[in-house]
Amino acid sequence: MLLMIATQAILAHTGLEEKEVLSLFEVPPQPEWGDVAFPCFVLAKKFRKSPQHIAMELAELVSHEAGLTATASGAYVNITLDRSVHIPPMLAELSKTEFLKPNIGHGQRVVIDMSSPNIAKPFGIGHLRSTVIGAALYRILGETGYVPISVNHLGDWGTQFGKQIAAYKRWGNEEQLQQGPIGESLKLYVRFHQEAEHDPSLEDEGREWFRRLEHRDTEAQQLWEFFVEVSLGEFDRMYQRLNISFDHVLGESFYNDKMQAVVAQLRAKGLLEESDGALVVRLEDEQLPPCLILKKDGTTIYPTRDLATAIYRHEVMKADRLLYVVGGEQKLHFQQVFAVLKHAGEAWAEQCEHVPFGLMRFAGKKMSTRRGKVVKLEEVLDEAVARAQAIITEKNPNLLEQEAIAEDVGIGAVIFGDLKNNRLNEVDFSLEEALTFEGETGPYVQYTHARIRSLLEKARARAEVDSNSSDNVLGQEGHSPEWNIVSDEMLGDAGWTLLKQLDRYHGQLIRAAQQLEPSVIARFALDTAQAFNRFYAKERIVDGGQWRIQLAEQTADMLASTLRILGLKAPNRM
């Protein structure tokens, strides 16, 4: 609302477009200079004057607008709003649906490919990024007028299963596999790659087992079904703890009967060419290497399945837009897949987008399933919850429901520790840093939210006492019967800064949706928590006036909303 007020004042005297004015506003270096600054450089050519001269003239004109003042500082016009005029409507704006849920999606259906763990492998910390980034984007798009559809695209097909079966046939033990299916499967997979370094024939053996799987060999099929069943049980337990669900759980195998149609389509359009016995689509015009469609042994490969997947999502799921939340190392793969769709005449290929993210390292080390360097997500979550429990017990030993709150805080710390980072950056995850109740962490935001709820409870209790007092006359003077606060004192600088921070929510939510960037929301949550704690330190809240109580309540509600969007719980007590 603040920017729109300033925008209308600037528009009235410049003739610029609204979108351009909004994009030019800056925050003054010093708060006392004003609430927002407008640079006049862009007007120099239009008015044939120096930016400094224009700033002086524009400041004079804007100062005549109701409810604000303006001063020139070099080439900038610093605009200050009249707090007494704008605080009530700004507070009211914060609860409006159009402010909280900007409709920029207009009902577009967006399929989000996310999580995608591999069958017969532990759910490692490395799977966390796709899972929590995808879930946050699902909520962000849902808040901004899109219809998001989440798909867990399980890695349940491919040569890796031929290797898994080959390893089991060579070294597996049925009793050990039944007792610890995931752990034993990982051991076999790691051993396969270790042995293959000295015995290249193992790779051929793995490919042969996958070929047999594709041709529905009974033994291969039974082993594959076992691996899928036990893996899904492991994954579901992790998703429940992360409070994440999916609209569809469809593995790569779901598309097995759909790939031949893709091959036939590419062949009919003259796109397939033979290369060393394999079939490829040439993409030189896109400055990309050829895209492999069928191996020389006739088996399919990732691009074939992803082509079938994209077509299914567009035609059956009726997606207007396809997002793939997959690590940045798969950039070339998606460039090739989208390029093949475009060559095949699918105009909607332009609406396919790879949403990449950087690697997650743990203690500075990259994780590798093939080499057995896997940090299990369940172990990390358990440790996070245990540490949160210890901290809560120390700080608030009489707190009720400590175990449930420790679960919310511990798991929230892990999620926030990921999402606060720009998704393109590599993340070196530190559990100790993620769990601190100070600094840029999830527990810090959760604790701030709980602190506000506690303050609001005190205010309600005081209001009840005042309303029962015989000498209470405040209720007769038109004050809210719920609060009965002493007076509507003007917000101080800290309160005004907090209100301006909350006013940014609408724009930041739109930015997060447009950039597909959850860290925008995480940063907003941190900035809001910090602004509230400065407000709490500087101004009286419980008996400080209706505006302060309302501001605190709006802050708590907005923190709860941002935590929910990011996938964290917002406990009322901590």
XYZ file of C-alpha atoms in Angstrom:
574
model
C 0.000 0.000 0.000
C 2.860 2.384 0.828
C 4.364 1.995 -2.646
C 0.990 2.449 -4.327
C 0.402 5.699 -2.429
C 3.830 6.985 -3.447
C 3.338 5.707 -7.007
C 0.096 7.626 -7.484
C 1.793 10.801 -6.262
C 4.666 10.375 -8.751
C 2.386 9.373 -11.637
C 0.358 12.543 -11.267
C 3.365 14.700 -12.195
C 5.575 12.591 -14.497
C 3.417 10.761 -17.033
C 5.384 7.537 -16.471
C 3.772 4.086 -16.517
C 2.756 2.649 -13.139
C 4.893 -0.475 -13.572
C 7.967 1.632 -14.341
C 7.500 3.855 -11.291
C 7.080 0.826 -9.016
C 10.282 -0.709 -10.362
C 12.311 2.470 -9.666
C 11.523 3.030 -5.988
C 14.339 2.568 -3.491
C 14.631 2.522 0.290
C 16.413 5.670 1.584
C 19.809 4.914 3.192
C 18.684 6.595 6.426
C 15.134 6.015 7.807
C 14.813 9.648 8.828
C 15.185 10.716 5.185
C 11.814 9.251 4.289
C 9.785 6.105 3.734
C 10.596 5.666 0.048
C 12.880 7.357 -2.488
C 12.269 8.002 -6.190
C 15.319 8.518 -8.471
C 14.815 11.154 -11.159
C 17.529 10.080 -13.616
C 14.987 8.488 -15.948
C 13.196 11.863 -16.310
C 16.242 13.880 -17.402
C 15.833 13.207 -21.107
C 12.068 13.656 -21.033
C 12.118 17.046 -19.284
C 15.538 18.154 -20.608
C 16.722 19.121 -17.166
C 19.250 17.765 -14.717
C 17.992 15.006 -12.379
C 18.793 17.251 -9.404
C 16.632 20.091 -10.788
C 13.800 17.696 -11.571
C 13.986 16.261 -8.031
C 13.556 19.739 -6.533
C 10.541 20.528 -8.730
C 8.957 17.112 -8.274
C 9.380 17.242 -4.478
C 7.554 20.565 -4.422
C 4.664 19.198 -6.483
C 4.380 15.931 -4.528
C 4.347 17.793 -1.207
C 0.952 19.186 -2.159
C -0.512 15.672 -2.282
C -2.639 14.838 0.759
C -1.125 12.684 3.464
C 2.528 12.930 2.547
C 5.518 15.237 2.287
C 8.502 15.160 -0.044
C 12.015 16.573 -0.032
C 14.766 16.580 -2.633
C 18.142 15.002 -1.898
C 20.400 15.250 -4.901
C 18.664 13.422 -7.755
C 16.186 11.703 -5.408
C 12.750 12.624 -4.118
C 12.327 11.281 -0.584
C 8.665 10.719 0.293
C 7.382 10.539 3.869
C 3.842 9.427 4.665
C 1.745 11.083 7.372
C 1.476 8.255 9.903
C -1.724 9.529 11.510
C -3.422 9.411 8.099
C -2.046 6.139 6.752
C -1.638 3.794 9.749
C -5.365 2.828 10.014
C -5.844 1.970 6.305
C -2.465 0.207 6.154
C -3.381 -1.967 9.139
C -6.763 -2.728 7.554
C -5.121 -3.630 4.229
C -3.060 -6.375 5.864
C -6.116 -8.580 6.427
C -7.698 -8.207 2.989
C -7.845 -11.293 0.775
C -6.570 -9.446 -2.287
C -3.501 -8.371 -0.280
C -2.796 -11.797 1.202
C -3.615 -13.814 -1.931
C -2.716 -11.834 -5.065
C -4.249 -13.526 -8.089
C -1.514 -13.480 -10.707
C -2.031 -17.091 -11.807
C -5.672 -16.764 -12.885
C -6.301 -20.476 -12.485
C -3.391 -21.754 -14.586
C -2.666 -25.414 -13.872
C 0.981 -25.962 -12.944
C 2.380 -29.492 -12.571
C 5.384 -29.556 -10.232
C 7.780 -32.496 -10.586
C 9.466 -32.777 -7.185
C 11.231 -34.985 -4.639
C 11.787 -38.004 -6.943
C 13.796 -40.307 -4.657
C 15.249 -43.493 -6.105
C 13.740 -46.831 -5.204
C 15.958 -49.213 -3.194
C 18.021 -46.319 -1.831
C 17.784 -44.614 1.580
C 15.953 -41.298 1.686
C 19.076 -39.191 2.113
C 19.606 -35.575 3.086
C 20.438 -35.009 -0.586
C 16.762 -35.599 -1.460
C 15.710 -32.807 0.879
C 16.193 -29.900 -1.511
C 13.897 -31.068 -4.299
C 11.294 -32.100 -1.719
C 11.076 -28.927 0.387
C 11.695 -26.486 -2.490
C 8.987 -28.188 -4.538
C 6.550 -28.211 -1.602
C 7.187 -24.513 -0.896
C 6.624 -23.631 -4.562
C 3.392 -25.646 -4.481
C 2.128 -23.480 -1.605
C 3.459 -20.215 -3.062
C 1.721 -20.825 -6.388
C -1.444 -21.863 -4.562
C -1.397 -18.548 -2.684
C -1.067 -16.534 -5.897
C -3.955 -17.790 -7.999
C -2.444 -20.849 -9.694
C -3.730 -24.415 -9.441
C -0.605 -26.364 -8.456
C -0.419 -30.143 -8.945
C 2.420 -31.945 -7.175
C 3.882 -35.105 -8.681
C 6.416 -37.321 -6.928
C 8.251 -38.759 -9.946
C 9.812 -41.807 -8.297
C 13.037 -43.156 -9.726
C 11.723 -46.702 -10.058
C 13.043 -47.647 -13.496
C 16.255 -47.627 -15.458
C 19.611 -49.376 -15.732
C 20.181 -48.876 -11.996
C 17.640 -51.636 -11.331
C 19.482 -53.985 -13.612
C 22.578 -53.274 -11.518
C 20.624 -53.757 -8.290
C 19.297 -57.120 -9.437
C 22.695 -58.216 -10.745
C 24.275 -57.367 -7.391
C 21.610 -59.285 -5.497
C 21.994 -62.326 -7.738
C 25.761 -62.328 -7.165
C 26.092 -61.449 -3.489
C 22.623 -61.095 -1.987
C 21.184 -62.952 0.956
C 17.393 -63.232 1.093
C 17.239 -63.332 4.901
C 19.401 -60.204 5.266
C 17.396 -58.439 2.558
C 14.118 -59.162 4.385
C 15.509 -57.938 7.725
C 16.888 -54.655 6.413
C 15.771 -54.150 2.815
C 16.941 -50.568 2.294
C 20.271 -50.900 4.086
C 21.061 -54.212 2.425
C 20.050 -52.859 -1.004
C 22.434 -49.926 -0.563
C 25.292 -52.240 0.400
C 24.718 -54.322 -2.725
C 24.507 -51.245 -4.961
C 27.743 -49.805 -3.551
C 29.501 -53.163 -3.921
C 28.378 -53.408 -7.548
C 30.127 -50.129 -8.437
C 33.216 -51.030 -6.445
C 33.526 -54.394 -8.189
C 32.685 -52.884 -11.610
C 35.811 -50.719 -11.430
C 37.848 -53.941 -11.720
C 35.362 -56.104 -13.625
C 33.747 -54.167 -16.526
C 31.639 -57.207 -17.420
C 29.400 -56.333 -14.468
C 28.062 -53.344 -16.375
C 26.953 -55.656 -19.197
C 25.352 -57.949 -16.653
C 23.412 -55.027 -15.173
C 22.222 -53.930 -18.615
C 21.087 -57.476 -19.376
C 19.006 -57.651 -16.195
C 17.386 -54.323 -17.046
C 16.613 -55.597 -20.539
C 14.969 -58.633 -18.931
C 13.012 -56.325 -16.614
C 11.754 -54.296 -19.563
C 10.632 -57.520 -21.206
C 8.750 -58.556 -18.023
C 11.006 -61.414 -16.977
C 9.262 -63.018 -13.975
C 12.267 -63.127 -11.631
C 13.362 -59.579 -12.462
C 9.783 -58.321 -12.056
C 9.353 -59.925 -8.615
C 12.598 -58.481 -7.277
C 11.738 -55.045 -8.659
C 8.268 -55.111 -7.046
C 9.845 -56.000 -3.689
C 12.278 -53.079 -3.883
C 9.436 -50.695 -4.775
C 7.174 -51.827 -1.931
C 9.738 -51.524 0.874
C 11.024 -48.212 -0.482
C 7.576 -46.610 -0.554
C 7.136 -47.466 3.111
C 10.425 -45.747 3.929
C 9.545 -42.668 1.867
C 6.043 -42.276 3.307
C 7.439 -42.137 6.822
C 9.748 -39.282 5.822
C 7.012 -37.350 4.013
C 4.710 -37.584 7.041
C 7.382 -36.094 9.273
C 8.013 -33.307 6.771
C 4.227 -32.700 6.541
C 4.352 -33.138 2.778
C 1.851 -34.961 0.574
C 1.474 -35.297 -3.183
C -1.414 -35.087 -5.588
C 0.152 -37.906 -7.623
C 2.871 -40.477 -6.905
C 3.862 -41.829 -10.309
C 7.152 -43.548 -10.894
C 9.064 -43.683 -14.143
C 7.644 -47.187 -14.669
C 4.152 -45.689 -15.010
C 5.166 -44.414 -18.429
C 6.522 -47.713 -19.780
C 3.510 -48.328 -22.020
C 3.582 -44.743 -23.267
C 7.134 -44.583 -24.614
C 6.623 -46.510 -27.835
C 4.063 -43.918 -28.905
C 6.719 -41.238 -28.361
C 9.263 -43.183 -30.435
C 6.665 -43.684 -33.169
C 5.810 -39.976 -33.168
C 9.447 -38.949 -33.490
C 9.981 -41.507 -36.256
C 6.888 -40.339 -38.157
C 8.159 -36.782 -38.072
C 11.537 -37.838 -39.431
C 13.398 -36.794 -36.311
C 15.062 -40.110 -35.426
C 18.526 -40.856 -36.791
C 20.796 -43.816 -36.244
C 24.075 -43.222 -34.441
C 26.354 -46.200 -33.645
C 23.323 -48.465 -33.564
C 21.310 -46.178 -31.263
C 18.501 -43.798 -32.226
C 18.925 -40.087 -31.526
C 17.359 -36.713 -32.300
C 19.871 -34.222 -33.675
C 19.805 -30.825 -31.936
C 22.677 -28.968 -33.597
C 20.362 -26.044 -34.413
C 19.870 -25.621 -30.657
C 23.632 -25.899 -30.111
C 23.005 -29.048 -28.082
C 24.417 -32.567 -28.423
C 22.125 -35.274 -29.885
C 19.398 -36.550 -27.573
C 19.535 -40.342 -27.156
C 16.080 -41.935 -27.494
C 16.790 -45.661 -27.800
C 20.028 -47.460 -26.921
C 21.523 -49.845 -29.437
C 20.108 -52.793 -27.460
C 16.619 -51.335 -27.933
C 16.087 -50.240 -24.310
C 14.757 -46.797 -23.408
C 16.608 -44.106 -21.515
C 15.774 -41.097 -19.328
C 14.937 -38.673 -22.174
C 12.445 -41.159 -23.666
C 10.614 -41.477 -20.365
C 10.678 -37.751 -19.694
C 9.212 -37.069 -23.131
C 6.362 -39.498 -22.410
C 5.952 -37.951 -18.962
C 5.704 -34.387 -20.297
C 3.148 -35.371 -22.935
C 1.040 -37.204 -20.332
C 1.095 -34.234 -17.964
C 0.056 -31.863 -20.715
C -2.630 -34.040 -22.307
C -4.060 -35.975 -19.329
C -3.332 -33.716 -16.352
C -4.217 -30.670 -18.489
C -1.171 -28.730 -17.346
C -0.689 -25.220 -18.670
C 2.838 -25.207 -17.312
C 5.344 -27.897 -16.322
C 7.981 -27.307 -13.640
C 10.820 -29.717 -12.876
C 12.394 -29.127 -9.450
C 15.595 -31.047 -10.132
C 19.267 -30.405 -9.351
C 21.233 -28.027 -11.542
C 23.463 -30.857 -12.776
C 20.527 -32.012 -14.949
C 20.423 -28.767 -16.945
C 21.584 -30.316 -20.236
C 19.128 -33.199 -19.921
C 16.134 -30.872 -19.662
C 17.411 -28.596 -22.410
C 17.498 -31.642 -24.690
C 14.060 -32.929 -23.664
C 12.409 -29.531 -24.143
C 14.197 -29.061 -27.469
C 12.964 -32.447 -28.744
C 9.397 -31.514 -27.773
C 9.774 -28.269 -29.694
C 11.161 -30.098 -32.755
C 8.184 -32.459 -32.544
C 5.868 -29.468 -32.965
C 4.621 -29.264 -29.374
C 4.030 -25.517 -28.924
C 3.508 -25.978 -25.178
C 7.190 -26.958 -24.851
C 7.776 -23.257 -24.174
C 5.855 -23.715 -20.913
C 8.240 -26.408 -19.658
C 10.785 -25.129 -17.168
C 13.648 -26.695 -15.266
C 13.754 -25.219 -11.736
C 17.351 -26.034 -10.758
C 18.969 -25.935 -7.336
C 22.513 -26.249 -6.038
C 24.046 -29.240 -4.309
C 23.533 -29.869 -0.628
C 26.710 -30.815 1.172
C 26.861 -32.205 4.678
C 29.923 -31.170 6.695
C 31.441 -29.914 3.444
C 31.126 -33.263 1.660
C 29.119 -34.124 -1.441
C 26.967 -37.217 -0.997
C 27.129 -40.162 -3.401
C 24.851 -43.205 -3.306
C 27.223 -45.178 -5.510
C 30.061 -44.781 -3.011
C 27.853 -45.229 0.032
C 28.275 -41.649 1.232
C 24.674 -41.216 2.288
C 23.487 -39.214 5.288
C 20.005 -40.559 5.998
C 17.364 -37.869 6.336
C 15.647 -39.795 9.136
C 18.819 -39.711 11.218
C 19.185 -35.963 10.653
C 15.552 -35.332 11.624
C 15.864 -37.477 14.746
C 19.005 -35.615 15.809
C 17.376 -32.235 15.116
C 14.337 -33.117 17.228
C 16.520 -34.439 20.085
C 18.569 -31.239 20.126
C 15.426 -29.093 20.013
C 14.005 -31.086 22.931
C 17.154 -30.463 24.987
C 17.074 -26.718 24.281
C 13.354 -26.419 25.104
C 13.745 -28.408 28.325
C 16.564 -26.124 29.425
C 14.819 -22.867 28.549
C 11.240 -23.747 29.477
C 11.079 -26.947 31.596
C 7.401 -26.440 32.478
C 6.252 -26.195 28.868
C 3.398 -28.549 28.028
C 3.594 -30.857 24.981
C 7.372 -30.570 24.813
C 7.780 -33.573 22.525
C 5.325 -32.298 19.915
C 6.853 -28.811 19.968
C 10.376 -30.262 19.732
C 9.259 -32.164 16.621
C 7.887 -28.957 15.091
C 10.997 -26.963 15.947
C 13.579 -29.603 15.025
C 12.094 -30.490 11.663
C 11.290 -26.840 10.982
C 14.934 -25.979 11.595
C 16.037 -28.466 8.925
C 13.504 -27.183 6.371
C 14.219 -23.505 7.033
C 17.964 -24.182 7.008
C 17.539 -25.193 3.378
C 14.908 -22.720 2.161
C 16.576 -19.572 3.512
C 19.237 -20.066 0.821
C 18.794 -18.988 -2.764
C 17.926 -22.275 -4.448
C 20.755 -21.921 -6.988
C 23.384 -21.756 -4.262
C 25.135 -24.780 -2.844
C 24.162 -25.474 0.766
C 26.658 -26.758 3.313
C 24.150 -27.920 5.912
C 24.991 -27.502 9.597
C 22.499 -28.845 12.117
C 24.081 -26.834 14.923
C 23.622 -23.558 13.017
C 20.078 -24.448 11.923
C 18.901 -25.053 15.486
C 20.047 -21.871 17.171
C 17.210 -19.695 18.503
C 19.069 -16.559 17.416
C 20.094 -15.411 13.969
C 18.730 -16.473 10.612
C 16.987 -19.692 11.591
C 13.571 -21.302 11.659
C 13.514 -21.565 15.481
C 14.143 -17.805 15.683
C 11.077 -17.081 13.547
C 8.975 -19.678 15.398
C 10.032 -18.275 18.780
C 9.146 -14.731 17.692
C 5.703 -15.928 16.645
C 5.214 -17.682 20.001
C 6.366 -14.564 21.866
C 3.750 -12.447 20.095
C 0.973 -14.936 20.854
C 1.980 -14.803 24.521
C 1.853 -11.001 24.505
C -1.587 -11.060 22.917
C -2.808 -13.430 25.622
C -1.578 -10.970 28.279
C -3.359 -8.131 26.502
C -6.615 -10.089 26.413
C -6.282 -10.955 30.102
C -5.679 -7.320 30.971
C -8.634 -6.244 28.859
C -10.896 -8.660 30.740
C -9.701 -7.295 34.073
C -10.268 -3.714 32.918
C -13.719 -4.509 31.561
C -14.724 -5.905 34.968
C -13.437 -2.849 36.892
C -16.099 -0.552 38.229
C -14.081 2.535 37.362
C -13.487 1.440 33.776
C -14.751 4.121 31.430
C -12.707 3.247 28.391
C -15.365 0.941 26.981
C -17.834 3.848 27.132
C -15.526 5.972 24.991
C -15.676 3.776 21.911
C -12.598 1.644 22.366
C -12.649 -1.988 21.304
C -14.463 -4.056 23.984
C -12.079 -6.936 23.212
C -8.957 -5.001 24.104
C -9.970 -1.881 26.079
C -6.513 -0.420 25.569
C -5.495 2.786 27.331
C -5.174 4.949 24.204
C -4.474 4.909 20.487
C -0.976 6.301 20.799
C 0.941 6.983 17.631
C 3.333 4.244 16.555
C 6.963 5.068 17.193
C 9.710 4.623 14.611
C 10.111 0.914 15.398
C 6.378 0.276 15.073
C 6.180 2.234 11.844
C 9.130 0.284 10.446
C 7.393 -2.987 11.343
C 4.175 -1.873 9.665
C 6.092 -0.969 6.502
C 7.734 -4.399 6.617
C 4.358 -6.159 6.776
C 3.185 -3.962 3.917
C 5.830 -5.640 1.713
C 4.217 -9.096 1.978
C 1.996 -8.741 -1.087
C 4.886 -7.767 -3.338
C 7.267 -10.361 -1.912
C 4.766 -13.167 -2.407
C 4.349 -12.155 -6.045
C 8.122 -11.977 -6.446
C 8.548 -15.465 -4.954
C 5.975 -16.868 -7.390
C 7.454 -15.122 -10.422
C 11.028 -16.119 -9.600
C 10.070 -19.576 -8.252
C 12.220 -18.712 -5.251
C 11.134 -19.784 -1.717
C 14.068 -17.932 -0.122
C 12.175 -14.676 -0.823
C 9.528 -15.788 1.679
C 12.127 -17.060 4.154
C 13.950 -13.724 4.028
C 10.659 -11.879 4.507
C 9.943 -14.016 7.594
C 13.383 -13.258 9.052
C 13.108 -9.529 8.351
C 9.646 -9.475 9.913
C 10.803 -11.307 13.050
C 13.747 -8.937 13.417
C 11.528 -5.878 12.902
C 9.073 -7.117 15.539
C 11.793 -7.768 18.110
C 13.074 -4.200 17.632
C 9.489 -2.985 18.057
C 9.135 -5.115 21.205
C 12.347 -3.635 22.644
C 11.438 -0.003 21.865
C 7.682 0.363 22.406
C 5.025 -0.685 24.909
C 2.676 -3.227 23.376
C 0.304 -4.778 25.938
C -0.945 -1.392 27.168
C 0.501 0.742 24.395
C -2.591 1.510 22.358
C -4.941 -0.196 19.918
C -2.653 0.296 16.937
C 0.223 -1.502 18.653
C -1.958 -4.436 19.654
C -3.389 -4.679 16.153
C 0.109 -4.466 14.663
C 1.335 -7.284 16.907
C -1.644 -9.435 15.968
C -1.102 -8.818 12.255
C 2.576 -9.691 12.680
C 1.774 -12.999 14.379
C -0.736 -13.905 11.686
C 1.705 -13.060 8.909
C 4.564 -14.992 10.505
C 2.256 -17.998 10.866
C 1.315 -17.668 7.208
C 4.905 -17.445 5.979
C 5.941 -20.404 8.149
C 3.054 -22.442 6.732
C 4.029 -21.580 3.161
C 7.592 -22.709 3.852
C 6.371 -25.949 5.442
C 7.012 -25.149 9.122
C 4.603 -25.319 12.038
C 3.979 -22.188 14.127
C 3.685 -23.234 17.804
C 1.885 -20.764 20.072
C 4.218 -21.654 22.950
C 7.897 -22.498 23.032
